[in-house]
Amino acid sequence: MRRSRDRSAVTHTVVIIGYGNPGRQDDAMGFLMAEGIEALGLPCVTSEADLQLQIEDAATISEHDIALFIDASINGPEPFSVSQISPSQEITFTSHSVSPETILAICEEHMKHTPQAWLVGIRGYSFELEEGLTPGALENFEAAFSFITQKLTAWAANPTARIELE
Amino acid sequence: MAAAAKKGKRKIVINPVTRVEGHGKVTLHVDENGNIEQARFHINEFRGFERFVQGRLYWEAPNIVERLCGICPVSHHLAAAKATDVIVGADKLTPTGEKMRRLMHYGQTYQSHALHFFHLSAPDLLFGFDAPPEKRNVIAIIEADPELATKAVLMRKYGQEVIKATAGKKVHGTGAIPGGINKHLTVEDRDFLKKDADTMVEWAELGLSICKDVISKNKDELLKFGTFDSNFVSIVKEDGCMDLYDGNLRAIDADGKIIFDQVKPADYLDYIAEEVRPWSYMKFPFIKPLGKEKGWYRVGPLARVNACNYIDTPIAEKERQEFMALGGGRPVHSSLAYHWARLIETIHAAEKIRELLDDPDLLSGDLTVTGTRRNRGVAYLEAPRGTLFHHYEIDDNDQIVLANLIVSTTNNNEPMNRVTQMVAKQYLEGKEITEGLLNHIEVGIRAYDPCLSCATHAIGQMKLLVQLLDRDGAVIDEKVKG
């Protein structure tokens, strides 16, 4: 079930899991971030845009060394927050709510390899049925995009370097 | 989640229904003695896609309407593409076009059914309806049977990989276009998928064996749960063979007698009508010749397995025959039999994927075909949870002027209300409303459809709201979880 990857070229491979609903205004930010990063075609980076986290994302992240979960945040700090996350000790799941920590926990228990993982929460302001980001969210999104792509570009240039996102 | 009983007539609101995509709401109207007078299953989200697409160019429809659903966007993508085939006059696709679409569709069916059974419904069957909420989820399956849980995760992933290989992306792919498909399968993707194709059939069989085992051990309880006679509607081939991608409409009654058969998409309005009820955004479809009262029907896996004459893949057909024996010559009517039927279809989808991956037409050949343009296109598709009707009319500028979409959830609207009422009457009347009892209602709804769509889930958003309202709609009690 796993696609083979060439470990000879790079030390670290990164997977971006950006999730959110593009039809719900600022909720789209994670989804758009994954699409934007994929378009850059960085050599050590795989990008997955999805409407929501799914349990099989555990299998996807297990194929990588670093996982970045990117989501919109309703009440987090502006313009965005970055926090390193660990496998959850208390696992909860519903069909439309599975946390990155739960994904990590499933990965740890069943996939034999758990990546280092961070959660990036980009502050959003409105989540109604409408396409397009609000002006404030767009500013936050651009700041987060710049920050993340800068880090990814640095990794791509020197993939053996120590990884520090925060 | 439970609301304490209080004197006088009142309404108990369960909102949202958990493990159901989107925010469903159940209102239980009880009298002063605590007896259920009425139960209503509400869909609060108004999607409005029929209006959104008006004015858009018809070839945009497959990529717009797939946003109806985050779990099965491929089904809407393909149904709309099939309708636009009619508009461009593509009455018969090229072998490559049809087979690529079928592969995409079977991948969708496989992953969606795996999600529905293993991740959402199996916990109810394996741990019991009265088990505590923390036990009734896929995580508990992971703890109880890690190997099975890992397989369930990888089944989902496999289906998603099939979609990605055929549609370009796992979500909101662009593979199907009017008149065909926009790419071939690559040799790399074919080989990648082929190496696990046998395993996916085996794991689907494993899922069915677990389901059959659980049901056979608790037959009296489980097969009686939410059981009521109904009509069934699905598409079938001309010879009555199950076909999830293409065919004409068949309806059977509660005894299995054919009401109508081989109704072509263009003629669906002569046979299906929709009733509007003031308390719901969602319409209530019915078989026109039977009328509103007697014409409601069920769609989805149970309907498809009940309505078809046979399945054209060997393992699924063998299982279908065993399943049909449950009905003793009649269709099977238990709501929980949906899961059994769903797993037969999961096997069928895996068998079809395996068969298609050996077909060289996927790798080469013409991608599209066109013919004489029309101003109206109607198509059916069997989405994982039931029949889709996509109907578009366009003007001479290629803009959509009318769209009518009857989706699986809408087709099953009346049955979901029926099962809610039946289960509520059976389990809630005159009793304390516990998590376990409320879960019986959710179990009933989940058998049909865990997918009401449109949920947002940004960090901090997910909350569980429970309200107790009096007969005037005033909130007596309110609880928020999460």
Coordinates of N, CA, C and O in Angstrom, one line a residue, chain A residues 12-123:
Chain A
H12 N 15.3 14.0 5.0 CA 13.9 14.2 5.5 C 12.9 14.3 4.4 O 13.2 15.0 3.4
T13 N 11.8 13.6 4.5 CA 10.7 13.9 3.6 C 9.6 14.5 4.4 O 9.4 14.1 5.5
V14 N 8.9 15.4 3.8 CA 7.9 16.2 4.5 C 6.5 15.9 3.8 O 6.4 15.9 2.6
V15 N 5.5 15.7 4.6 CA 4.1 15.7 4.1 C 3.3 16.8 4.7 O 3.4 17.0 5.9
I16 N 2.6 17.5 3.8 CA 1.7 18.6 4.3 C 0.3 18.0 4.2 O -0.1 17.5 3.2
I17 N -0.4 18.0 5.3 CA -1.8 17.7 5.3 C -2.6 18.9 5.6 O -2.7 19.4 6.7
G18 N -3.1 19.5 4.5 CA -3.9 20.8 4.7 C -5.3 20.4 4.5 O -5.8 19.9 3.5
Y19 N -6.2 20.8 5.5 CA -7.6 20.4 5.4 C -8.5 21.5 5.8 O -8.2 22.4 6.6
G20 N -9.7 21.5 5.2 CA -10.7 22.5 5.4 C -11.7 22.5 4.2 O -11.4 21.8 3.2
N21 N -12.8 23.2 4.4 CA -13.8 23.2 3.3 C -13.7 24.4 2.5 O -14.0 25.5 3.0
P22 N -13.3 24.3 1.2 CA -13.2 25.4 0.3 C -14.5 26.2 0.1 O -14.5 27.3 -0.3
G23 N -15.6 25.6 0.5 CA -16.9 26.3 0.3 C -17.3 27.0 1.6 O -18.5 27.4 1.7
R24 N -16.4 27.0 2.6 CA -16.8 27.7 3.8 C -15.8 28.8 4.2 O -15.2 28.7 5.2
Q25 N -15.7 29.7 3.3 CA -14.9 30.9 3.6 C -13.5 30.5 4.2 O -12.7 29.8 3.6
D26 N -13.2 31.1 5.3 CA -11.8 30.9 5.9 C -11.5 29.5 6.3 O -10.3 29.2 6.5
D27 N -12.5 28.6 6.3 CA -12.2 27.2 6.6 C -11.3 26.6 5.5 O -10.7 25.6 5.7
A28 N -11.3 27.3 4.3 CA -10.5 26.8 3.2 C -9.0 26.9 3.4 O -8.3 26.3 2.6
M29 N -8.5 27.6 4.4 CA -7.1 27.9 4.4 C -6.1 26.7 4.4 O -5.1 26.7 3.7
G30 N -6.5 25.7 5.2 CA -5.6 24.5 5.2 C -5.6 23.8 3.8 O -4.5 23.5 3.3
F31 N -6.7 23.7 3.2 CA -6.9 23.1 1.9 C -6.0 23.9 0.9 O -5.3 23.3 0.1
L32 N -6.2 25.2 0.9 CA -5.5 26.1 -0.1 C -4.0 26.1 0.1 O -3.2 26.1 -0.8
M33 N -3.6 26.0 1.4 CA -2.2 25.9 1.7 C -1.6 24.7 1.1 O -0.5 24.7 0.5
A34 N -2.2 23.5 1.2 CA -1.7 22.3 0.7 C -1.6 22.4 -0.9 O -0.6 22.0 -1.5
E35 N -2.6 23.0 -1.5 CA -2.6 23.1 -2.9 C -1.5 24.1 -3.4 O -0.8 23.8 -4.3
G36 N -1.3 25.1 -2.6 CA -0.3 26.1 -2.9 C 1.1 25.5 -2.8 O 2.0 25.8 -3.7
I37 N 1.3 24.8 -1.8 CA 2.7 24.2 -1.6 C 2.9 23.1 -2.6 O 4.0 23.0 -3.2
E38 N 1.9 22.3 -3.0 CA 2.1 21.3 -4.0 C 2.5 22.0 -5.3 O 3.4 21.4 -6.1
A39 N 1.9 23.1 -5.6 CA 2.3 23.8 -6.9 C 3.7 24.2 -6.9 O 4.3 24.4 -8.0
L40 N 4.4 24.4 -5.8 CA 5.8 24.7 -5.8 C 6.7 23.6 -6.3 O 7.8 23.8 -6.7
G41 N 6.2 22.4 -6.2 CA 7.0 21.2 -6.7 C 8.3 21.0 -5.9 O 9.3 20.6 -6.5
L42 N 8.3 21.3 -4.7 CA 9.6 21.1 -3.9 C 9.9 19.6 -3.8 O 9.1 18.7 -3.6
P43 N 11.2 19.2 -4.0 CA 11.6 17.8 -4.2 C 11.3 16.9 -3.0 O 11.1 15.7 -3.2
C44 N 11.4 17.4 -1.8 CA 11.2 16.5 -0.6 C 9.8 16.6 0.0 O 9.6 16.2 1.1
V45 N 8.9 17.3 -0.7 CA 7.6 17.6 0.0 C 6.5 17.0 -0.8 O 6.4 17.1 -2.0
T46 N 5.6 16.3 -0.1 CA 4.4 15.7 -0.6 C 3.2 16.5 0.0 O 3.3 16.8 1.2
S47 N 2.2 16.8 -0.7 CA 1.2 17.6 -0.2 C -0.2 17.0 -0.4 O -0.5 16.4 -1.5
E48 N -1.0 17.0 0.6 CA -2.4 16.4 0.5 C -3.4 17.4 1.0 O -3.4 17.9 2.1
A49 N -4.3 17.8 0.0 CA -5.4 18.7 0.4 C -6.6 17.9 0.6 O -7.0 17.1 -0.3
D50 N -7.3 18.1 1.7 CA -8.5 17.4 1.9 C -9.5 18.2 2.7 O -9.2 19.2 3.2
L51 N -10.8 17.8 2.6 CA -11.8 18.5 3.3 C -11.7 18.3 4.8 O -12.1 19.2 5.6
Q52 N -11.2 17.2 5.2 CA -11.1 16.9 6.6 C -10.1 15.9 6.8 O -9.7 15.1 5.9
L53 N -9.6 15.8 8.1 CA -8.7 14.7 8.3 C -9.4 13.4 8.3 O -10.6 13.3 8.7
Q54 N -8.8 12.4 7.8 CA -9.4 11.0 7.8 C -8.4 10.1 8.4 O -7.2 10.3 8.4
I55 N -8.9 9.0 8.8 CA -8.1 8.1 9.6 C -7.0 7.5 8.8 O -5.9 7.2 9.3
E56 N -7.2 7.4 7.5 CA -6.1 6.8 6.7 C -4.9 7.8 6.5 O -3.9 7.4 5.9
D57 N -5.1 9.0 6.9 CA -4.0 9.9 6.9 C -2.8 9.4 7.8 O -1.7 9.7 7.6
A58 N -3.2 8.5 8.7 CA -2.1 7.8 9.5 C -1.2 7.1 8.6 O 0.0 7.0 8.8
A59 N -1.7 6.4 7.6 CA -0.9 5.6 6.7 C 0.0 6.5 5.9 O 1.1 6.3 5.6
T60 N -0.6 7.7 5.5 CA 0.1 8.6 4.6 C 1.3 9.2 5.4 O 2.4 9.3 4.9
I61 N 1.0 9.7 6.6 CA 2.1 10.4 7.3 C 3.2 9.4 7.7 O 4.4 9.8 7.9
S62 N 2.9 8.1 7.8 CA 3.9 7.1 8.2 C 5.0 7.0 7.2 O 6.0 6.4 7.5
E63 N 4.7 7.4 6.0 CA 5.7 7.3 4.9 C 6.7 8.5 4.9 O 7.5 8.6 4.0
H64 N 6.5 9.4 5.9 CA 7.4 10.6 5.9 C 8.0 10.8 7.2 O 7.7 10.2 8.2
D65 N 9.0 11.7 7.2 CA 9.7 12.0 8.4 C 9.1 13.1 9.2 O 9.3 13.2 10.4
I66 N 8.5 14.0 8.4 CA 8.0 15.2 9.1 C 6.5 15.4 8.5 O 6.3 15.3 7.3
A67 N 5.6 15.7 9.4 CA 4.2 16.0 9.0 C 3.8 17.3 9.5 O 4.0 17.7 10.7
L68 N 3.3 18.1 8.6 CA 2.7 19.4 8.9 C 1.2 19.4 8.7 O 0.7 19.2 7.6
F69 N 0.4 19.5 9.8 CA -1.0 19.6 9.7 C -1.4 21.0 9.6 O -0.9 21.8 10.5
I70 N -2.1 21.4 8.7 CA -2.5 22.8 8.5 C -4.0 23.0 8.5 O -4.7 22.4 7.7
D71 N -4.5 23.8 9.4 CA -6.0 24.0 9.5 C -6.3 25.5 9.8 O -5.4 26.2 10.2
A72 N -7.5 25.8 9.5 CA -7.9 27.2 10.0 C -8.2 27.1 11.5 O -8.6 26.1 12.0
S73 N -8.0 28.2 12.1 CA -8.3 28.3 13.6 C -9.3 29.4 13.9 O -9.2 30.5 13.3
I74 N -10.3 29.0 14.7 CA -11.3 30.0 15.0 C -10.9 31.0 16.0 O -11.3 32.2 16.0
N75 N -10.2 30.6 17.0 CA -9.8 31.5 18.1 C -8.4 31.5 18.5 O -8.0 31.9 19.6
G76 N -7.5 31.0 17.6 CA -6.1 31.0 17.9 C -5.5 32.4 17.7 O -6.1 33.3 17.3
P77 N -4.2 32.4 17.9 CA -3.5 33.7 17.8 C -3.3 34.2 16.3 O -3.3 33.3 15.4
E78 N -3.3 35.4 16.1 CA -3.0 36.0 14.7 C -1.5 36.1 14.5 O -0.8 36.4 15.4
P79 N -1.0 36.0 13.3 CA -1.7 35.5 12.1 C -1.8 34.0 12.1 O -2.7 33.5 11.4
F80 N -0.9 33.3 12.8 CA -1.0 31.9 12.8 C -0.2 31.3 14.0 O 0.6 32.1 14.6
S81 N -0.5 30.1 14.4 CA 0.3 29.5 15.5 C 0.9 28.2 15.0 O 0.4 27.6 14.0
V82 N 2.0 27.9 15.6 CA 2.7 26.6 15.2 C 3.0 25.9 16.5 O 3.6 26.5 17.5
S83 N 2.6 24.7 16.6 CA 3.0 23.9 17.8 C 3.3 22.5 17.4 O 2.7 21.9 16.6
Q84 N 4.4 22.0 18.1 CA 4.7 20.6 17.8 C 3.7 19.7 18.6 O 3.3 20.0 19.7
I85 N 3.3 18.7 17.9 CA 2.3 17.8 18.5 C 2.8 16.4 18.7 O 3.7 15.9 18.0
S86 N 2.1 15.7 19.6 CA 2.5 14.3 19.9 C 1.3 13.4 19.8 O 0.2 13.9 19.9
P87 N 1.5 12.1 19.7 CA 0.4 11.2 19.7 C -0.5 11.4 20.9 O 0.0 11.5 22.0
S88 N -1.8 11.5 20.7 CA -2.7 11.7 21.8 C -2.8 10.5 22.7 O -2.7 9.4 22.4
Q89 N -2.9 10.9 24.0 CA -3.1 9.8 25.0 C -4.5 9.5 25.2 O -4.9 8.4 25.5
E90 N -5.4 10.4 24.8 CA -6.8 10.2 24.9 C -7.4 10.3 23.5 O -7.6 11.4 23.0
I91 N -7.7 9.2 22.9 CA -8.1 9.2 21.5 C -9.6 9.4 21.4 O -10.3 8.7 22.0
T92 N -10.0 10.4 20.6 CA -11.4 10.5 20.3 C -11.6 10.6 18.8 O -10.7 11.0 18.0
F93 N -12.8 10.2 18.3 CA -13.0 10.2 16.9 C -14.5 10.3 16.6 O -15.3 9.7 17.2
T94 N -14.8 11.2 15.7 CA -16.1 11.1 15.0 C -15.8 11.3 13.5 O -14.7 11.6 13.1
S95 N -16.9 11.1 12.7 CA -16.6 11.1 11.3 C -16.1 12.4 10.8 O -15.4 12.5 9.8
H96 N -16.5 13.5 11.4 CA -16.1 14.8 11.0 C -15.2 15.5 12.0 O -15.0 16.7 11.9
S97 N -14.6 14.7 12.9 CA -13.7 15.3 13.8 C -12.7 14.3 14.3 O -13.0 13.5 15.2
V98 N -11.6 14.2 13.6 CA -10.5 13.4 14.1 C -9.3 14.3 14.2 O -9.0 15.1 13.3
S99 N -8.6 14.3 15.3 CA -7.6 15.3 15.6 C -6.2 14.9 15.0 O -6.0 13.7 14.8
P100 N -5.3 15.8 14.7 CA -4.0 15.4 14.3 C -3.3 14.5 15.3 O -2.6 13.6 14.9
E101 N -3.5 14.8 16.6 CA -2.9 14.0 17.6 C -3.4 12.5 17.6 O -2.7 11.6 17.8
T102 N -4.7 12.4 17.2 CA -5.3 11.0 17.0 C -4.6 10.3 15.8 O -4.3 9.1 15.9
I103 N -4.5 11.1 14.8 CA -3.8 10.5 13.6 C -2.4 10.0 13.9 O -2.0 8.9 13.6
L104 N -1.7 10.8 14.7 CA -0.4 10.4 15.1 C -0.4 9.2 16.0 O 0.5 8.3 15.9
A105 N -1.4 9.1 16.9 CA -1.5 8.0 17.8 C -1.7 6.7 17.0 O -1.2 5.6 17.3
I106 N -2.6 6.8 16.0 CA -2.9 5.6 15.2 C -1.7 5.2 14.4 O -1.3 4.0 14.2
C107 N -1.0 6.2 13.9 CA 0.3 6.0 13.2 C 1.3 5.3 14.1 O 1.9 4.3 13.7
E108 N 1.4 5.8 15.3 CA 2.4 5.2 16.2 C 2.0 3.7 16.5 O 2.9 2.9 16.6
E109 N 0.8 3.5 16.7 CA 0.4 2.1 17.1 C 0.4 1.1 15.9 O 0.7 -0.1 16.2
H110 N 0.1 1.6 14.7 CA -0.1 0.6 13.7 C 0.8 0.7 12.4 O 0.8 -0.2 11.6
M111 N 1.5 1.8 12.3 CA 2.3 2.0 11.1 C 3.8 1.9 11.2 O 4.5 2.1 10.3
K112 N 4.2 1.6 12.4 CA 5.6 1.3 12.6 C 6.6 2.5 12.5 O 7.7 2.4 12.8
H113 N 6.1 3.6 12.0 CA 7.0 4.8 11.9 C 6.1 6.0 12.1 O 5.1 6.2 11.5
T114 N 6.5 6.9 13.1 CA 5.8 8.1 13.4 C 6.6 9.3 13.1 O 7.8 9.4 13.6
P115 N 6.2 10.2 12.2 CA 7.0 11.4 11.9 C 6.9 12.4 13.1 O 6.1 12.3 13.9
Q116 N 7.9 13.3 13.0 CA 7.8 14.5 13.9 C 6.6 15.3 13.3 O 6.5 15.3 12.0
A117 N 5.8 15.9 14.1 CA 4.6 16.6 13.6 C 4.4 17.9 14.2 O 4.6 18.1 15.4
W118 N 3.9 18.8 13.4 CA 3.5 20.2 13.9 C 2.1 20.5 13.4 O 1.7 20.0 12.3
L119 N 1.4 21.3 14.1 CA 0.1 21.8 13.7 C 0.2 23.3 13.5 O 0.6 24.0 14.4
V120 N -0.2 23.7 12.3 CA -0.2 25.1 12.0 C -1.7 25.5 12.0 O -2.4 25.0 11.2
G121 N -2.0 26.4 12.9 CA -3.4 26.9 12.9 C -3.4 28.4 12.4 O -2.9 29.3 13.0
I122 N -4.1 28.6 11.3 CA -4.1 29.9 10.7 C -5.4 30.6 11.1 O -6.5 30.0 10.9
R123 N -5.3 31.7 11.7 CA -6.5 32.4 12.2 C -7.5 32.8 11.1 O -7.1 33.5 10.2

